[in-house]
């Protein structure tokens, strides 16, 4: 029996049999872990009230199979209460993490980026920057984040005055002069390399994250995106 406490957030929960939940947790120490929370569905217990998204937790799991049993769960901070657009964005973070992060892959960087994103959404920070920072962290962990400073075709530094195209799985290649309409400005790539979000680098980051995340997300649409589109209309 494992007595280690895990630092965690709930990504998703679903009904299991008549009285239980299967809960997908994102943990600092073990990455994404799924566990059965027995007998809590129809109760008014503290355990059920804690098994909500955006609530910082510590928990203990038991079992040797991939599907664990939840032994203990406690809150470690007040719940992050979100509404409106920040709530839909946080739901997107959860769904993206659950869809992309492999089970059992611990990542201090992605977990930290997730915590920072929730805090930023609660503080009503720039939503575009908040989402892009998390997406870039996730892509980096998956080994899909290109080098924003190098032209891979000529093995030369990216130049602010030139425009570039992303070759998937390779990196950025300079476009010939006169073919800049569909290119990505070198100045924006260099800004992203420094973690700077100018109006132009924000637009470039959105395009890059969308294209790089697409094969990881797969063909099944994200429900959080659908809900956000419905809300906007």
mmCIF file of C-alpha atoms in Angstrom:
data_model
loop_
_atom_site.group_PDB
_atom_site.id
_atom_site.type_symbol
_atom_site.label_atom_id
_atom_site.label_comp_id
_atom_site.label_asym_id
_atom_site.label_seq_id
_atom_site.Cartn_x
_atom_site.Cartn_y
_atom_site.Cartn_z
ATOM 1 C CA UNK A 1 0.000 0.000 0.000
ATOM 2 C CA UNK A 2 1.393 3.375 -1.031
ATOM 3 C CA UNK A 3 1.292 6.002 1.721
ATOM 4 C CA UNK A 4 2.868 8.792 -0.344
ATOM 5 C CA UNK A 5 0.844 11.995 -0.643
ATOM 6 C CA UNK A 6 0.423 13.380 -4.167
ATOM 7 C CA UNK A 7 -0.098 17.025 -5.117
ATOM 8 C CA UNK A 8 -3.021 17.066 -7.522
ATOM 9 C CA UNK A 9 -5.891 18.690 -9.376
ATOM 10 C CA UNK A 10 -9.003 17.009 -10.783
ATOM 11 C CA UNK A 11 -9.073 16.999 -14.583
ATOM 12 C CA UNK A 12 -12.307 15.071 -15.049
ATOM 13 C CA UNK A 13 -14.674 12.757 -13.218
ATOM 14 C CA UNK A 14 -17.350 10.397 -14.491
ATOM 15 C CA UNK A 15 -19.918 8.122 -12.928
ATOM 16 C CA UNK A 16 -18.791 4.578 -12.174
ATOM 17 C CA UNK A 17 -21.266 1.896 -11.225
ATOM 18 C CA UNK A 18 -24.034 3.104 -8.907
ATOM 19 C CA UNK A 19 -22.204 4.926 -6.154
ATOM 20 C CA UNK A 20 -18.703 5.819 -7.333
ATOM 21 C CA UNK A 21 -16.675 8.036 -9.648
ATOM 22 C CA UNK A 22 -13.650 7.446 -11.813
ATOM 23 C CA UNK A 23 -11.538 10.565 -11.404
ATOM 24 C CA UNK A 24 -8.684 11.651 -13.663
ATOM 25 C CA UNK A 25 -6.104 13.505 -11.572
ATOM 26 C CA UNK A 26 -3.142 15.571 -12.743
ATOM 27 C CA UNK A 27 -0.424 15.111 -10.148
ATOM 28 C CA UNK A 28 2.972 16.690 -9.700
ATOM 29 C CA UNK A 29 4.673 13.449 -8.714
ATOM 30 C CA UNK A 30 3.096 10.887 -11.070
ATOM 31 C CA UNK A 31 1.538 12.890 -13.880
ATOM 32 C CA UNK A 32 -1.935 11.859 -14.973
ATOM 33 C CA UNK A 33 -3.478 9.157 -12.784
ATOM 34 C CA UNK A 34 -6.997 7.707 -12.745
ATOM 35 C CA UNK A 35 -8.608 6.406 -9.569
ATOM 36 C CA UNK A 36 -11.948 5.112 -8.305
ATOM 37 C CA UNK A 37 -13.565 7.218 -5.590
ATOM 38 C CA UNK A 38 -15.821 4.619 -4.007
ATOM 39 C CA UNK A 39 -19.229 5.349 -2.527
ATOM 40 C CA UNK A 40 -19.161 9.133 -2.893
ATOM 41 C CA UNK A 41 -21.643 9.832 -5.695
ATOM 42 C CA UNK A 42 -24.810 9.914 -3.620
ATOM 43 C CA UNK A 43 -23.252 11.157 -0.402
ATOM 44 C CA UNK A 44 -22.731 14.601 1.065
ATOM 45 C CA UNK A 45 -19.238 13.744 2.220
ATOM 46 C CA UNK A 46 -16.287 16.113 2.201
ATOM 47 C CA UNK A 47 -14.570 13.760 -0.246
ATOM 48 C CA UNK A 48 -17.255 14.310 -2.887
ATOM 49 C CA UNK A 49 -17.167 18.092 -2.451
ATOM 50 C CA UNK A 50 -13.384 18.107 -2.917
ATOM 51 C CA UNK A 51 -13.457 16.136 -6.166
ATOM 52 C CA UNK A 52 -14.082 19.230 -8.268
ATOM 53 C CA UNK A 53 -11.919 20.898 -10.915
ATOM 54 C CA UNK A 54 -9.630 23.788 -9.965
ATOM 55 C CA UNK A 55 -9.288 22.659 -6.357
ATOM 56 C CA UNK A 56 -5.725 22.133 -5.131
ATOM 57 C CA UNK A 57 -5.513 18.738 -3.419
ATOM 58 C CA UNK A 58 -3.240 16.270 -1.767
ATOM 59 C CA UNK A 59 -4.271 12.638 -2.014
ATOM 60 C CA UNK A 60 -3.249 9.072 -1.369
ATOM 61 C CA UNK A 61 -3.881 6.245 -3.824
ATOM 62 C CA UNK A 62 -3.775 2.487 -3.470
ATOM 63 C CA UNK A 63 -3.566 -0.394 -5.943
ATOM 64 C CA UNK A 64 -1.110 -1.871 -8.421
ATOM 65 C CA UNK A 65 -3.195 -1.614 -11.601
ATOM 66 C CA UNK A 66 -3.432 1.458 -13.822
ATOM 67 C CA UNK A 67 -6.796 2.280 -12.226
ATOM 68 C CA UNK A 68 -6.071 3.107 -8.588
ATOM 69 C CA UNK A 69 -8.343 3.447 -5.571
ATOM 70 C CA UNK A 70 -8.629 6.808 -3.838
ATOM 71 C CA UNK A 71 -7.807 6.356 -0.155
ATOM 72 C CA UNK A 72 -7.602 9.897 1.177
ATOM 73 C CA UNK A 73 -8.045 13.382 -0.233
ATOM 74 C CA UNK A 74 -7.595 16.785 1.375
ATOM 75 C CA UNK A 75 -7.659 20.364 0.099
ATOM 76 C CA UNK A 76 -4.439 22.375 0.280
ATOM 77 C CA UNK A 77 -5.856 25.776 -0.724
ATOM 78 C CA UNK A 78 -9.226 27.423 -1.337
ATOM 79 C CA UNK A 79 -10.954 26.402 -4.565
ATOM 80 C CA UNK A 80 -10.249 28.666 -7.558
ATOM 81 C CA UNK A 81 -13.705 30.008 -8.400
ATOM 82 C CA UNK A 82 -14.058 30.924 -12.059
ATOM 83 C CA UNK A 83 -16.981 32.080 -14.183
ATOM 84 C CA UNK A 84 -17.668 33.118 -17.752
ATOM 85 C CA UNK A 85 -14.787 33.096 -20.225
ATOM 86 C CA UNK A 86 -12.090 32.240 -17.626
ATOM 87 C CA UNK A 87 -14.119 29.160 -16.639
ATOM 88 C CA UNK A 88 -14.378 27.936 -20.231
ATOM 89 C CA UNK A 89 -10.653 28.528 -20.692
ATOM 90 C CA UNK A 90 -9.877 26.524 -17.543
ATOM 91 C CA UNK A 91 -12.092 23.716 -18.819
ATOM 92 C CA UNK A 92 -10.044 23.815 -22.030
ATOM 93 C CA UNK A 93 -6.818 23.486 -20.014
ATOM 94 C CA UNK A 94 -8.210 20.428 -18.250
ATOM 95 C CA UNK A 95 -9.436 18.769 -21.424
ATOM 96 C CA UNK A 96 -6.205 19.522 -23.287
ATOM 97 C CA UNK A 97 -4.097 18.108 -20.445
ATOM 98 C CA UNK A 98 -6.264 15.012 -20.166
ATOM 99 C CA UNK A 99 -6.203 14.432 -23.923
ATOM 100 C CA UNK A 100 -2.473 14.963 -24.489
ATOM 101 C CA UNK A 101 -0.494 14.072 -21.355
ATOM 102 C CA UNK A 102 0.326 10.339 -21.282
ATOM 103 C CA UNK A 103 -0.676 8.509 -18.119
ATOM 104 C CA UNK A 104 2.152 8.322 -15.624
ATOM 105 C CA UNK A 105 4.351 10.983 -17.233
ATOM 106 C CA UNK A 106 5.329 13.365 -14.435
ATOM 107 C CA UNK A 107 6.257 16.883 -15.547
ATOM 108 C CA UNK A 108 7.130 19.557 -13.040
ATOM 109 C CA UNK A 109 7.183 22.126 -15.860
ATOM 110 C CA UNK A 110 3.675 21.359 -17.165
ATOM 111 C CA UNK A 111 2.220 21.046 -13.670
ATOM 112 C CA UNK A 112 3.734 24.409 -12.769
ATOM 113 C CA UNK A 113 2.415 25.956 -15.979
ATOM 114 C CA UNK A 114 -1.039 24.549 -15.187
ATOM 115 C CA UNK A 115 -1.042 26.102 -11.703
ATOM 116 C CA UNK A 116 0.156 29.430 -13.106
ATOM 117 C CA UNK A 117 -2.545 29.368 -15.797
ATOM 118 C CA UNK A 118 -5.337 28.801 -13.266
ATOM 119 C CA UNK A 119 -4.024 31.644 -11.119
ATOM 120 C CA UNK A 120 -3.775 33.931 -14.165
ATOM 121 C CA UNK A 121 -7.362 33.117 -15.181
ATOM 122 C CA UNK A 122 -8.548 33.840 -11.640
ATOM 123 C CA UNK A 123 -6.679 37.165 -11.680
ATOM 124 C CA UNK A 124 -8.248 38.065 -15.040
ATOM 125 C CA UNK A 125 -4.864 38.302 -16.771
ATOM 126 C CA UNK A 126 -4.591 38.381 -20.566
ATOM 127 C CA UNK A 127 -6.370 35.179 -21.597
ATOM 128 C CA UNK A 128 -4.549 34.775 -24.915
ATOM 129 C CA UNK A 129 -1.149 34.943 -23.225
ATOM 130 C CA UNK A 130 -2.290 32.609 -20.438
ATOM 131 C CA UNK A 131 -3.449 29.943 -22.889
ATOM 132 C CA UNK A 132 -0.418 30.265 -25.160
ATOM 133 C CA UNK A 133 2.043 29.910 -22.275
ATOM 134 C CA UNK A 134 0.391 26.681 -21.180
ATOM 135 C CA UNK A 135 0.133 25.297 -24.714
ATOM 136 C CA UNK A 136 3.802 26.047 -25.360
ATOM 137 C CA UNK A 137 4.771 24.305 -22.117
ATOM 138 C CA UNK A 138 2.760 21.246 -23.151
ATOM 139 C CA UNK A 139 4.326 21.196 -26.622
ATOM 140 C CA UNK A 140 7.781 21.510 -25.094
ATOM 141 C CA UNK A 141 7.122 18.507 -22.846
ATOM 142 C CA UNK A 142 5.953 16.491 -25.857
ATOM 143 C CA UNK A 143 9.142 17.388 -27.751
ATOM 144 C CA UNK A 144 7.255 19.302 -30.442
ATOM 145 C CA UNK A 145 8.262 22.863 -29.673
ATOM 146 C CA UNK A 146 10.502 24.194 -32.473
ATOM 147 C CA UNK A 147 13.584 26.313 -31.884
ATOM 148 C CA UNK A 148 12.458 29.918 -32.327
ATOM 149 C CA UNK A 149 16.010 31.131 -32.891
ATOM 150 C CA UNK A 150 17.338 28.928 -35.741
ATOM 151 C CA UNK A 151 16.683 28.567 -39.455
ATOM 152 C CA UNK A 152 17.030 24.782 -39.714
ATOM 153 C CA UNK A 153 17.480 24.727 -43.486
ATOM 154 C CA UNK A 154 20.558 26.957 -43.540
ATOM 155 C CA UNK A 155 21.581 26.450 -39.903
ATOM 156 C CA UNK A 156 21.566 30.201 -39.420
ATOM 157 C CA UNK A 157 20.051 32.393 -36.707
ATOM 158 C CA UNK A 158 16.504 33.627 -37.250
ATOM 159 C CA UNK A 159 16.580 37.217 -38.540
ATOM 160 C CA UNK A 160 13.965 39.740 -37.438
ATOM 161 C CA UNK A 161 13.570 41.183 -40.958
ATOM 162 C CA UNK A 162 12.890 37.850 -42.681
ATOM 163 C CA UNK A 163 9.790 35.654 -42.831
ATOM 164 C CA UNK A 164 9.685 31.931 -42.109
ATOM 165 C CA UNK A 165 7.565 28.844 -42.556
ATOM 166 C CA UNK A 166 7.368 25.970 -40.094
ATOM 167 C CA UNK A 167 8.303 22.563 -41.438
ATOM 168 C CA UNK A 168 6.661 20.074 -39.035
ATOM 169 C CA UNK A 169 9.149 17.922 -37.103
ATOM 170 C CA UNK A 170 12.050 20.024 -38.385
ATOM 171 C CA UNK A 171 11.673 23.709 -37.595
ATOM 172 C CA UNK A 172 11.595 27.106 -39.247
ATOM 173 C CA UNK A 173 12.888 27.756 -42.760
ATOM 174 C CA UNK A 174 13.322 31.190 -44.342
ATOM 175 C CA UNK A 175 11.067 32.171 -47.226
ATOM 176 C CA UNK A 176 12.589 33.773 -50.320
ATOM 177 C CA UNK A 177 12.168 37.517 -50.649
ATOM 178 C CA UNK A 178 8.760 38.302 -52.055
ATOM 179 C CA UNK A 179 7.063 35.249 -50.504
ATOM 180 C CA UNK A 180 6.261 36.821 -47.167
ATOM 181 C CA UNK A 181 2.472 36.926 -47.286
ATOM 182 C CA UNK A 182 2.012 33.541 -45.614
ATOM 183 C CA UNK A 183 5.240 33.630 -43.669
ATOM 184 C CA UNK A 184 5.844 34.141 -39.974
ATOM 185 C CA UNK A 185 7.818 37.298 -39.140
ATOM 186 C CA UNK A 186 11.238 36.585 -37.711
ATOM 187 C CA UNK A 187 10.724 39.409 -35.218
ATOM 188 C CA UNK A 188 7.726 37.553 -33.746
ATOM 189 C CA UNK A 189 9.653 34.270 -33.503
ATOM 190 C CA UNK A 190 12.518 36.004 -31.706
ATOM 191 C CA UNK A 191 10.042 37.638 -29.315
ATOM 192 C CA UNK A 192 8.552 34.232 -28.482
ATOM 193 C CA UNK A 193 12.044 32.862 -27.903
ATOM 194 C CA UNK A 194 12.375 35.482 -25.160
ATOM 195 C CA UNK A 195 8.898 34.811 -23.771
ATOM 196 C CA UNK A 196 7.664 38.179 -25.019
ATOM 197 C CA UNK A 197 4.070 38.507 -26.235
ATOM 198 C CA UNK A 198 3.766 41.467 -28.564
ATOM 199 C CA UNK A 199 0.578 41.885 -30.629
ATOM 200 C CA UNK A 200 2.337 40.165 -33.557
ATOM 201 C CA UNK A 201 3.950 37.367 -31.527
ATOM 202 C CA UNK A 202 0.574 36.642 -29.891
ATOM 203 C CA UNK A 203 -0.966 36.083 -33.325
ATOM 204 C CA UNK A 204 1.952 33.928 -34.445
ATOM 205 C CA UNK A 205 1.840 31.874 -31.230
ATOM 206 C CA UNK A 206 -1.869 31.203 -31.723
ATOM 207 C CA UNK A 207 -1.304 29.894 -35.255
ATOM 208 C CA UNK A 208 1.672 27.766 -34.232
ATOM 209 C CA UNK A 209 -0.028 26.253 -31.187
ATOM 210 C CA UNK A 210 -3.139 25.422 -33.183
ATOM 211 C CA UNK A 211 -1.144 23.660 -35.899
ATOM 212 C CA UNK A 212 1.269 21.851 -33.559
ATOM 213 C CA UNK A 213 -1.437 20.685 -31.152
ATOM 214 C CA UNK A 214 -3.762 19.392 -33.875
ATOM 215 C CA UNK A 215 -2.093 15.967 -34.319
ATOM 216 C CA UNK A 216 -1.935 15.508 -30.542
ATOM 217 C CA UNK A 217 -5.599 16.373 -30.037
ATOM 218 C CA UNK A 218 -6.722 14.081 -32.847
ATOM 219 C CA UNK A 219 -9.960 14.125 -34.799
ATOM 220 C CA UNK A 220 -12.320 14.153 -31.824
ATOM 221 C CA UNK A 221 -13.324 17.782 -31.134
ATOM 222 C CA UNK A 222 -12.658 19.259 -27.713
ATOM 223 C CA UNK A 223 -15.952 19.772 -25.870
ATOM 224 C CA UNK A 224 -14.624 22.893 -24.171
ATOM 225 C CA UNK A 225 -14.015 24.533 -27.551
ATOM 226 C CA UNK A 226 -17.560 23.692 -28.646
ATOM 227 C CA UNK A 227 -18.978 25.195 -25.468
ATOM 228 C CA UNK A 228 -16.920 28.342 -25.958
ATOM 229 C CA UNK A 229 -18.188 28.749 -29.537
ATOM 230 C CA UNK A 230 -21.797 28.336 -28.334
ATOM 231 C CA UNK A 231 -21.182 30.940 -25.623
ATOM 232 C CA UNK A 232 -19.758 33.454 -28.126
ATOM 233 C CA UNK A 233 -22.863 33.116 -30.302
#
